[in-house]
């Protein structure tokens, strides 16, 4: 499953850098065909949303006081 491993690497890298056009196209095509990678991509997205919500929550709370 080399292609799934490559897809997972690209999914992870897209949060650190902008993927090049061929990479984006390859990943989009792979996601259309692979149910397991679509699920993985959804999990990456949910994790990113959760992290973003936590960052926003931290920015809104008073300095030095963190909710746990």
PDB file of C-alpha atoms in Angstrom:
ATOM      1  CA  UNK A   1       0.000   0.000   0.000  1.00  0.00           C
ATOM      2  CA  UNK A   2       2.728   2.448  -0.964  1.00  0.00           C
ATOM      3  CA  UNK A   3       0.165   4.870  -2.323  1.00  0.00           C
ATOM      4  CA  UNK A   4      -1.726   5.004   0.993  1.00  0.00           C
ATOM      5  CA  UNK A   5       1.519   5.656   2.866  1.00  0.00           C
ATOM      6  CA  UNK A   6       2.321   8.464   0.434  1.00  0.00           C
ATOM      7  CA  UNK A   7      -1.194   9.880   0.828  1.00  0.00           C
ATOM      8  CA  UNK A   8      -0.849   9.901   4.612  1.00  0.00           C
ATOM      9  CA  UNK A   9       2.498  11.687   4.354  1.00  0.00           C
ATOM     10  CA  UNK A  10       0.957  14.348   2.104  1.00  0.00           C
ATOM     11  CA  UNK A  11      -2.022  14.757   4.435  1.00  0.00           C
ATOM     12  CA  UNK A  12       0.363  15.437   7.285  1.00  0.00           C
ATOM     13  CA  UNK A  13       2.637  17.722   5.276  1.00  0.00           C
ATOM     14  CA  UNK A  14      -0.215  19.950   4.122  1.00  0.00           C
ATOM     15  CA  UNK A  15      -0.421  21.355   7.672  1.00  0.00           C
ATOM     16  CA  UNK A  16       3.269  22.316   7.579  1.00  0.00           C
ATOM     17  CA  UNK A  17       3.575  23.614   4.034  1.00  0.00           C
ATOM     18  CA  UNK A  18       1.570  24.261   0.901  1.00  0.00           C
ATOM     19  CA  UNK A  19       1.444  21.194  -1.280  1.00  0.00           C
ATOM     20  CA  UNK A  20       2.542  21.618  -4.873  1.00  0.00           C
ATOM     21  CA  UNK A  21      -0.156  21.356  -7.512  1.00  0.00           C
ATOM     22  CA  UNK A  22       0.820  17.823  -8.645  1.00  0.00           C
ATOM     23  CA  UNK A  23       0.785  16.678  -5.009  1.00  0.00           C
ATOM     24  CA  UNK A  24      -2.662  18.195  -4.419  1.00  0.00           C
ATOM     25  CA  UNK A  25      -4.028  16.585  -7.577  1.00  0.00           C
ATOM     26  CA  UNK A  26      -2.518  13.209  -6.739  1.00  0.00           C
ATOM     27  CA  UNK A  27      -3.913  13.336  -3.196  1.00  0.00           C
ATOM     28  CA  UNK A  28      -7.382  14.406  -4.363  1.00  0.00           C
ATOM     29  CA  UNK A  29      -7.454  11.561  -6.881  1.00  0.00           C
ATOM     30  CA  UNK A  30      -6.288   9.045  -4.315  1.00  0.00           C
ATOM     31  CA  UNK A  31      -8.891  10.219  -1.801  1.00  0.00           C
ATOM     32  CA  UNK A  32     -11.637   9.721  -4.379  1.00  0.00           C
ATOM     33  CA  UNK A  33     -10.612   6.081  -4.767  1.00  0.00           C
ATOM     34  CA  UNK A  34      -9.558   5.071  -1.246  1.00  0.00           C
ATOM     35  CA  UNK A  35     -12.119   4.825   1.546  1.00  0.00           C
ATOM     36  CA  UNK A  36      -9.493   4.279   4.264  1.00  0.00           C
ATOM     37  CA  UNK A  37      -7.507   7.358   3.295  1.00  0.00           C
ATOM     38  CA  UNK A  38     -10.710   9.424   3.154  1.00  0.00           C
ATOM     39  CA  UNK A  39     -11.359   8.377   6.755  1.00  0.00           C
ATOM     40  CA  UNK A  40      -7.792   9.280   7.690  1.00  0.00           C
ATOM     41  CA  UNK A  41      -8.157  12.657   5.965  1.00  0.00           C
ATOM     42  CA  UNK A  42     -11.374  13.290   7.917  1.00  0.00           C
ATOM     43  CA  UNK A  43      -9.543  12.478  11.156  1.00  0.00           C
ATOM     44  CA  UNK A  44      -6.733  14.889  10.255  1.00  0.00           C
ATOM     45  CA  UNK A  45      -9.368  17.563   9.596  1.00  0.00           C
ATOM     46  CA  UNK A  46     -11.147  16.932  12.896  1.00  0.00           C
ATOM     47  CA  UNK A  47      -7.852  17.091  14.760  1.00  0.00           C
ATOM     48  CA  UNK A  48      -6.968  20.388  13.068  1.00  0.00           C
ATOM     49  CA  UNK A  49     -10.400  21.830  13.932  1.00  0.00           C
ATOM     50  CA  UNK A  50      -9.986  20.755  17.550  1.00  0.00           C
ATOM     51  CA  UNK A  51      -6.536  22.339  17.759  1.00  0.00           C
ATOM     52  CA  UNK A  52      -7.825  25.549  16.182  1.00  0.00           C
ATOM     53  CA  UNK A  53     -10.726  25.735  18.659  1.00  0.00           C
ATOM     54  CA  UNK A  54      -8.311  25.224  21.562  1.00  0.00           C
ATOM     55  CA  UNK A  55      -5.969  27.943  20.239  1.00  0.00           C
ATOM     56  CA  UNK A  56      -8.888  30.364  20.023  1.00  0.00           C
ATOM     57  CA  UNK A  57      -9.989  29.421  23.523  1.00  0.00           C
ATOM     58  CA  UNK A  58      -6.462  30.023  24.849  1.00  0.00           C
ATOM     59  CA  UNK A  59      -6.274  33.411  23.135  1.00  0.00           C
ATOM     60  CA  UNK A  60      -9.550  34.515  24.717  1.00  0.00           C
ATOM     61  CA  UNK A  61      -8.705  33.471  28.277  1.00  0.00           C
ATOM     62  CA  UNK A  62      -6.861  35.919  30.563  1.00  0.00           C
ATOM     63  CA  UNK A  63      -3.065  35.768  30.479  1.00  0.00           C
ATOM     64  CA  UNK A  64      -1.593  33.260  32.871  1.00  0.00           C
ATOM     65  CA  UNK A  65      -4.918  31.541  33.509  1.00  0.00           C
ATOM     66  CA  UNK A  66      -5.536  28.380  31.543  1.00  0.00           C
ATOM     67  CA  UNK A  67      -8.612  26.185  31.605  1.00  0.00           C
ATOM     68  CA  UNK A  68      -7.957  22.465  31.933  1.00  0.00           C
TER      69      UNK A  68
END
